[in-house]
Phi, psi and omega in degrees: 000132180295145176276063179222161184297140176250148174267138169253122181201155164278149180296317192263010182246008182238040177075020183237143179271341182189187184298323181299315180291325177297316178299319179295317179301318181290329181274348183239273185302325182253021183301132176087353183272338187223139173261351181200173182212133169264107179273112179297161194319124181241019183274171179280121354258160180277349185239044175282203183292332186233044173050044176097347180273015175228064189294136170283320177222104183292342185264358184246123172292134178304121185304337179293340181260340183135211179216186184295334177293327177291323175298318181295326176297323179289319180292344178285342184246335183219157167294131181239129175250139178232157179277134168251108186274095192274342189270331190201169170219175185287146174294345179271359180296152180298328181294313182287324177297323176295321178296318178296327181284318189246355178060224183294344178278350178293140177292349179257007186304319183284352182288333187254144187267115177266157181296321183289344176286338177260321180238083183304328180262008184088148181288137175278172177299320178296321178301313183295321180290336182281335185291125178284128183245128175279342182219161184292159178091174179280153181272029182231152174223135178273124179246140178264129179273169185296334179275005178093348178286166182234146178230135175268116186250143174291127175222082188302320188258300176222167182294342181259003177250103190268123184290142181265143172273092187290345179276344180285159179298319181291325177294317178296318179297319179301311182292321179294324179295325178291321177300318179294320178297316179296318180300317180296329181276355178087013176298128185262344180210144173245148173255117180282099183283130176056031183297333182296341182258003191290332183251126178246134182216131180302138178083006181238178177282348184060025178216121177050045174276168182308323179294333177293317178300320179296318179298314180298319179296316180297317180292324177298317179296321178293322179295319181298329177294337176265006181075027185245131174274163186235131172247125182264127181256105179215128171266120183195178176305141190300328179293328176296317178300319181294325177290318179299320184301331181289344190245354183229174180292310184215149169233160173282144167266080180282350177284331188302316184304314182286326178295324177290320175299318177303315177305310189281327178290323188249002182051044185212121184261012186304307183294321179297316181298319179299321179289316182299332179289331186243353186300145176303138180276342178266056185249154165254120185265143178219157164248328180215153178217189177290347175261190181276185177276115187290134178255322183300335185291341178244354185278166174288166183209123177049047177087350178273137179291146176269193179284337175228132177306140187302324179294321177292324179295321177300321180293321179297316178299317179296326179293323175301312180299321179293315181297328179270009180055038176085354182295321180295328179296326180291343184251003189240144176066218186290353181287342183220151181283174180054040189274158172248145183275350190240017184223153171252126181269113183188147171291151182293328180297315178288329177301331178266015177069026180059029178273109186294322179295314178299323180295318178293323175298316180301315180293322179298317178298316179302314185291336179266349178288154179297135178126177177263120185281145169239143177238124179286147188299324177291321178292332178301327182258004179052063193250169183277169172293140180267088183286333178292317178294320178299318181295323181290321189257334188055030173255115189307318185288346178292347176299338182237034180225052185296146171264110179274144169269166177300323181293321177298318179299315181301317181289322183296319184287354177263355184285150177302323180297315179296320180296319178293316179296321178299318178299317179297319181293319180295324175300313181296324182285328193250344183280126185296337183299332182291351175266011183250228189251132179279138177221136178244113185276149180283123180217180173290166180293340179276357181234155177222126180229110180244135180228139173245136182228131179221097184056243182275350182265139179213146176218138186227136174253124177240118183246130172255103185288330180292319181266356180054062177208161176212157172229151174236124179239142177247148178231128173218196183301335182265005175112193184270143183220132175284116185263330181197146180215127179222130351282000000 
């Protein structure tokens, strides 16, 4: 994977009708801004209950977007990452419908994880209390089969997302077939969606247990045989992320978004600096994604302190709600359906109170942090919360999943904020120093000085949090040069 900024986007929400138009947008209006792209689920259908993360057919490109040849055309020009949804598939899939029709006689029966396969005697109260839940309620749904019998099925996320038994022969075959399909299309990286929940074991939390690490490692080895790198998507305690990082190609730095907010809200880089010193170097950095702003990633866990004290973290969350004038509160927790317990739903721009200077500082810090940066399509334009979409769907995360028209895109790329961000992105993509050694200089807590050095090339970001400004200077054989200054 190139050490250049990647775009995170849905095909049909960035002013494009399909892959052909997306490829054109990247080669023209957004030319030079991205070395890769994470294309959010483009499988059939893209408009299910969970915006494509509940595929009916994981092997079929939604015909409204194109086909696998269109995907291959995109992979010919950019690094392309796709989601491998390892935990579940749609209840509308032909496989699950066949299981409902034929029960244990279905050739797909072993593909789906039943409660009795994990708890033969049924789960005890202690078993239920031990299961880690990303959302409220039990992770099971009772389904009635055609013969009138009933089966209790694992449904970790929603009742329509049916968990796969990845240890079964059919589950393993299913995932391997997807890897082969991705390999043929030229996909260079997969994002293991919800991998932390894939293994269920009686008496455990059923989340990131030792067997989960083994599963991720086995799947990573299979992916490498197809020439595919692996990014693991897990929101969890920061020490867990550090352990995962030792075993896979890449992990997300989900701690960074809240740590940067902490910097800017409190004019203090202490917590961020502590993290940057120990953060995994094989990271993909984000400030925003198609999900919310993760809180659990910096919080304490089972008596262990987090990256930010929990009381301070509560204040940061309240500041997000205040900066968004309460709009984020309407999309977070019990206020919206399909909720996550560990995230705040808000665009990053509104989380910063629509302060353009603060937003550019945040992006500068992200681009100078160790790892390969990703920029979410709404964040690319520094945009507001989509309250109309939230009102229509009552899905909290839709507040940050706007559908852009071509005209909106045209106007956005002409704004001063986009022009400044583009300049910053081109610096990150093209300066040779970013392929060198990361350095964090000792400063006061109100200042942040990050430097990258690669032989004779050097680039430094200096942020004054008290005055809310930054400069970027480059050093090469011809001396020091001011590359960017905001404001």
